[in-house]
Amino acid sequence: MAGGPREGRSLSLVRPKEISETVLASFQSCEDDRLRELIQALARHLHAFVMEARITEHEWEQAIRVLTETGQITDERRQEFVLWSDAMGVSMLVDALAHPKPAGATESTVRGPFWVPDSPRREYGESIIEQDSGTPTWFYGRVLDTAGQPIAGAELDVWQNGEDRLYAVQDPEAPEEHLRGRFLTRDDGSYGFLGVRPTPYPIPDDGPVGRMLRATGRHPWRPAHIHMIVSASGYEPLTTHVFDARSAYLDSDAVFAVKRSLLRDFVPRSPEDPDRPAAVSGEWYSVENDLVLVAAGGADRPRI
Ligand code: DHB
Ligand code: FE
């Protein structure tokens, strides 16, 4: 009928099923195939969630409040939406889809909120410690391809926390370039640098995500780890961690980012050890960690 509703949709949507189907159909004319797929799947799952849990008006209001607070607490230094994604395990799901690893390749894990671009370039063997932050630790190993061949000139971007739990970006008192740096591998693929033994760390829990964790009986802690992003031309970049194999919380990481293959021993070393790095005077640790990259475009990549 002329002047009637263009989509010919029913003017009294009463039954839930009718409402859901009408909303899905409203996106049918979207010309962008991927956008249509995404928005329809989102609507379908949201509607199914509301129906399954039989969401009340009060719960709906609470949900709106939580989302509003999530926006309000977010700024350049604090990203509460990413924290939701991490704490709900969504970041690890997206990572698993993006980086299915062939056997032998180093597994990836979350980047987390504390990576800072343009870390200082440092030479092989240099220290990233710019103020006292715990027991010095020599991190070393090689960057290899899946055939075991060394990759020369690969870049390792590393960052970590120290015994006060804080990353330098979180601590206005710490030197800006403290506990982070970028290293290049040598001709034999080797890297080595001096850091510290990291400490377990609570994800920021003074916002809505923290309230969710407390209300559901979860804790905010992550096991001790150091971050690495490894990149080399011709290879897929790798974002990963080295976890301290003896850390607390390995089996209850607040962001679900632990993979068994990323656990390493911090080997205690003595001041008399002939391999002691020059900058070390007392006790120290060493951690060996080879990193295996997948060739770009990866024909050998498994589908999951
Ligand atoms: C998160 C990750 C980290 O590595 C960290 O130190 C703190 C929080 C996160 O994924 O939210
Ligand atoms: Fe971290």
XYZ file of C-alpha atoms and ligand atoms in Angstrom:
316
model
C 0.000 0.000 0.000
C 1.369 3.435 -0.955
C 2.710 5.310 2.085
C 2.783 2.125 4.207
C 5.858 0.777 5.963
C 8.501 0.087 3.309
C 9.593 -3.256 4.730
C 6.040 -4.430 5.253
C 6.895 -5.256 8.829
C 4.200 -6.163 11.366
C 3.083 -3.179 13.429
C 2.582 -5.155 16.593
C 5.610 -7.160 17.578
C 4.513 -9.069 20.621
C 6.111 -12.468 20.774
C 9.874 -12.515 21.500
C 10.505 -14.684 18.447
C 8.772 -12.107 16.246
C 10.868 -9.293 17.707
C 14.133 -11.167 17.137
C 13.284 -12.187 13.584
C 12.215 -8.677 12.670
C 15.449 -7.194 14.017
C 17.527 -9.732 12.077
C 15.561 -9.009 8.898
C 16.114 -5.257 9.316
C 19.784 -5.801 8.452
C 19.112 -7.956 5.400
C 19.591 -5.110 2.939
C 23.052 -4.200 4.300
C 25.301 -4.198 1.240
C 28.526 -4.944 3.050
C 28.508 -8.763 3.376
C 30.871 -8.898 6.340
C 29.076 -6.123 8.223
C 25.732 -7.882 7.651
C 27.169 -11.149 8.942
C 28.615 -9.464 12.038
C 25.583 -7.390 12.981
C 23.149 -10.250 12.425
C 25.246 -12.684 14.458
C 25.560 -10.067 17.203
C 21.790 -9.449 17.249
C 21.056 -13.183 17.197
C 23.364 -13.908 20.145
C 22.260 -10.863 22.153
C 18.626 -11.816 21.743
C 19.355 -15.436 22.626
C 21.246 -14.254 25.725
C 18.357 -12.075 26.896
C 15.914 -14.940 26.373
C 18.063 -17.650 27.927
C 18.882 -15.618 31.047
C 15.409 -13.979 31.112
C 16.984 -10.546 31.735
C 14.900 -8.338 34.039
C 14.416 -4.572 33.656
C 16.566 -4.004 36.737
C 19.390 -6.138 35.302
C 19.139 -4.285 32.005
C 19.553 -0.970 33.879
C 22.578 -2.344 35.724
C 24.128 -3.427 32.440
C 23.693 0.075 31.013
C 25.318 1.544 34.133
C 28.307 -0.817 33.879
C 28.856 0.075 30.205
C 28.588 3.787 30.996
C 31.188 3.501 33.782
C 33.446 1.498 31.473
C 33.462 4.427 29.049
C 33.922 7.004 31.784
C 36.983 5.339 33.364
C 38.683 4.832 29.979
C 41.350 7.322 28.829
C 44.793 7.182 27.103
C 46.316 5.355 30.076
C 43.406 3.152 31.071
C 41.434 0.960 28.646
C 38.605 -0.675 30.554
C 37.012 -2.151 27.399
C 40.195 -4.109 26.667
C 40.200 -5.227 30.287
C 36.662 -6.619 29.837
C 37.791 -8.425 26.724
C 40.818 -9.847 28.570
C 38.943 -10.825 31.733
C 36.177 -12.517 29.694
C 38.754 -14.487 27.678
C 37.689 -12.826 24.419
C 41.184 -11.478 23.694
C 42.594 -15.004 23.895
C 39.849 -16.312 21.587
C 40.601 -13.666 18.961
C 44.310 -14.451 19.320
C 43.665 -18.194 18.906
C 41.761 -17.546 15.661
C 44.403 -15.165 14.327
C 47.460 -17.242 15.192
C 46.959 -20.998 14.891
C 50.550 -22.178 15.226
C 52.152 -25.039 13.357
C 53.877 -27.556 15.654
C 57.156 -26.180 16.971
C 56.341 -22.491 16.495
C 56.290 -20.330 19.629
C 52.744 -19.733 20.843
C 51.302 -16.249 21.125
C 49.430 -14.639 23.984
C 47.879 -11.279 24.964
C 49.748 -8.025 24.434
C 48.150 -6.484 27.519
C 47.725 -2.773 28.215
C 51.316 -1.775 29.043
C 53.160 -1.955 25.731
C 54.645 1.417 24.799
C 55.711 2.182 21.198
C 59.263 3.252 20.314
C 61.090 1.591 23.193
C 64.811 2.446 23.274
C 67.037 0.440 20.937
C 69.669 -1.412 22.918
C 72.739 -3.475 22.033
C 73.172 -7.208 22.554
C 73.807 -7.879 26.243
C 72.616 -4.496 27.486
C 70.515 -4.012 30.609
C 66.942 -2.701 30.635
C 67.235 -1.974 34.375
C 67.422 1.770 35.028
C 66.677 1.667 38.749
C 66.866 -1.125 41.332
C 63.883 -3.423 40.655
C 64.652 -6.900 41.917
C 66.994 -9.794 41.169
C 68.875 -9.326 37.851
C 68.041 -11.940 35.249
C 69.908 -12.769 32.052
C 67.344 -13.559 29.327
C 68.882 -15.264 26.315
C 68.172 -17.588 23.417
C 67.825 -17.625 19.659
C 65.169 -16.594 17.185
C 64.629 -19.445 14.708
C 62.376 -20.431 11.827
C 60.268 -23.604 11.970
C 63.101 -25.516 10.264
C 65.451 -24.540 13.099
C 67.452 -22.034 11.036
C 68.556 -18.857 12.881
C 66.922 -15.546 11.933
C 69.475 -12.714 12.003
C 68.331 -9.112 12.522
C 65.004 -10.054 14.158
C 63.709 -7.398 16.549
C 62.739 -8.269 20.121
C 60.631 -5.616 21.830
C 60.548 -6.499 25.547
C 58.835 -4.995 28.579
C 58.240 -6.204 32.100
C 57.487 -5.269 35.696
C 59.779 -5.497 38.688
C 59.445 -6.264 42.393
C 57.121 -3.285 43.038
C 54.736 -4.944 40.524
C 54.541 -1.830 38.352
C 55.345 -1.378 34.685
C 57.291 1.853 34.119
C 54.305 3.443 32.318
C 52.242 3.022 35.479
C 54.838 4.616 37.727
C 55.372 8.390 37.414
C 58.566 8.041 39.511
C 60.255 5.489 37.231
C 62.584 6.516 34.379
C 60.567 6.421 31.164
C 62.713 3.761 29.507
C 62.953 1.522 32.566
C 62.419 -2.244 32.069
C 61.816 -2.019 28.335
C 63.891 -2.067 25.188
C 64.302 -3.265 21.607
C 67.080 -5.692 20.677
C 68.233 -7.160 17.360
C 69.374 -10.750 16.988
C 72.973 -11.388 15.911
C 74.033 -13.390 12.832
C 73.480 -16.686 14.667
C 69.958 -15.584 15.670
C 71.014 -15.022 19.283
C 69.789 -12.359 21.665
C 70.620 -11.603 25.277
C 69.718 -8.850 27.707
C 69.637 -8.167 31.412
C 66.233 -7.688 33.064
C 64.862 -8.669 36.463
C 62.774 -11.529 37.796
C 59.174 -10.320 37.290
C 56.448 -10.420 39.962
C 52.799 -11.512 39.899
C 50.604 -8.559 39.127
C 46.916 -7.650 39.629
C 45.126 -6.260 36.563
C 43.697 -2.802 37.374
C 40.756 -3.678 39.635
C 39.422 -0.304 40.796
C 36.796 -0.122 38.029
C 33.819 -2.122 36.731
C 35.975 -5.131 35.742
C 37.384 -5.279 39.294
C 33.839 -5.191 40.690
C 32.826 -8.038 38.380
C 35.837 -10.095 39.547
C 35.011 -9.570 43.228
C 31.297 -10.176 42.762
C 31.966 -13.470 40.971
C 34.624 -14.703 43.409
C 37.524 -14.315 40.966
C 40.867 -12.645 41.725
C 42.658 -10.047 39.557
C 46.129 -11.649 39.599
C 48.350 -12.565 36.674
C 51.350 -14.894 37.145
C 54.853 -13.392 36.815
C 55.792 -12.859 33.161
C 57.833 -10.771 30.763
C 56.423 -9.570 27.438
C 58.066 -9.972 24.023
C 57.033 -8.922 20.535
C 59.320 -10.538 17.958
C 59.349 -9.338 14.355
C 61.502 -10.115 11.335
C 60.911 -9.428 7.669
C 59.339 -12.421 5.924
C 57.808 -13.744 9.183
C 54.571 -13.256 11.062
C 55.095 -11.000 14.073
C 54.815 -12.860 17.377
C 53.370 -11.337 20.555
C 54.131 -13.568 23.507
C 55.214 -13.882 27.158
C 57.819 -15.795 29.098
C 56.133 -17.035 32.285
C 58.065 -17.848 35.450
C 57.435 -21.598 35.799
C 57.417 -21.249 39.615
C 55.039 -18.296 39.819
C 51.786 -18.252 41.775
C 48.555 -17.968 39.730
C 49.760 -19.980 36.703
C 46.572 -22.029 36.948
C 44.249 -19.064 37.525
C 45.542 -16.182 35.359
C 42.889 -13.414 35.439
C 43.147 -13.027 31.640
C 43.486 -16.738 30.647
C 46.794 -16.088 28.852
C 48.977 -18.924 30.215
C 50.154 -21.610 27.797
C 52.252 -24.470 29.112
C 54.792 -24.079 26.296
C 55.623 -20.531 27.502
C 56.746 -21.538 31.031
C 60.484 -21.205 31.719
C 62.723 -21.906 34.716
C 64.534 -19.006 36.335
C 67.853 -20.754 37.064
C 69.601 -19.390 40.212
C 73.209 -18.352 39.484
C 75.950 -17.282 41.888
C 78.067 -14.098 41.916
C 81.138 -16.319 41.317
C 79.683 -17.782 38.125
C 82.147 -17.013 35.266
C 79.199 -16.176 32.974
C 77.992 -13.428 35.309
C 77.043 -10.307 33.310
C 79.358 -7.370 34.077
C 76.515 -5.236 35.510
C 75.665 -7.888 38.141
C 77.335 -8.121 41.545
C 75.154 -10.412 43.712
C 72.823 -13.312 43.063
C 71.233 -13.518 39.636
C 69.086 -15.780 37.474
C 69.251 -16.878 33.882
C 66.370 -17.822 31.587
C 66.880 -19.550 28.270
C 64.128 -18.992 25.742
C 64.284 -19.763 22.020
C 61.591 -18.153 19.881
C 60.325 -19.839 16.699
C 58.627 -17.676 14.050
C 56.232 -18.751 11.287
C 56.948 -17.633 7.710
C 54.612 -14.864 6.504
C 51.618 -16.064 4.543
C 52.168 -19.445 6.259
C 51.026 -22.165 3.814
C 51.832 -24.606 6.641
C 49.356 -22.939 8.961
C 46.703 -25.232 10.501
C 43.016 -24.205 10.336
C 41.045 -24.191 13.555
C 46.814 -7.543 31.188
C 47.952 -8.077 30.638
C 49.165 -7.905 31.246
O 50.291 -8.418 30.735
C 49.274 -7.223 32.424
O 50.494 -7.116 32.965
C 48.133 -6.679 32.975
C 46.902 -6.839 32.368
C 45.540 -7.725 30.495
O 45.509 -8.490 29.533
O 44.553 -7.094 30.883
Fe 51.996 -7.882 31.685
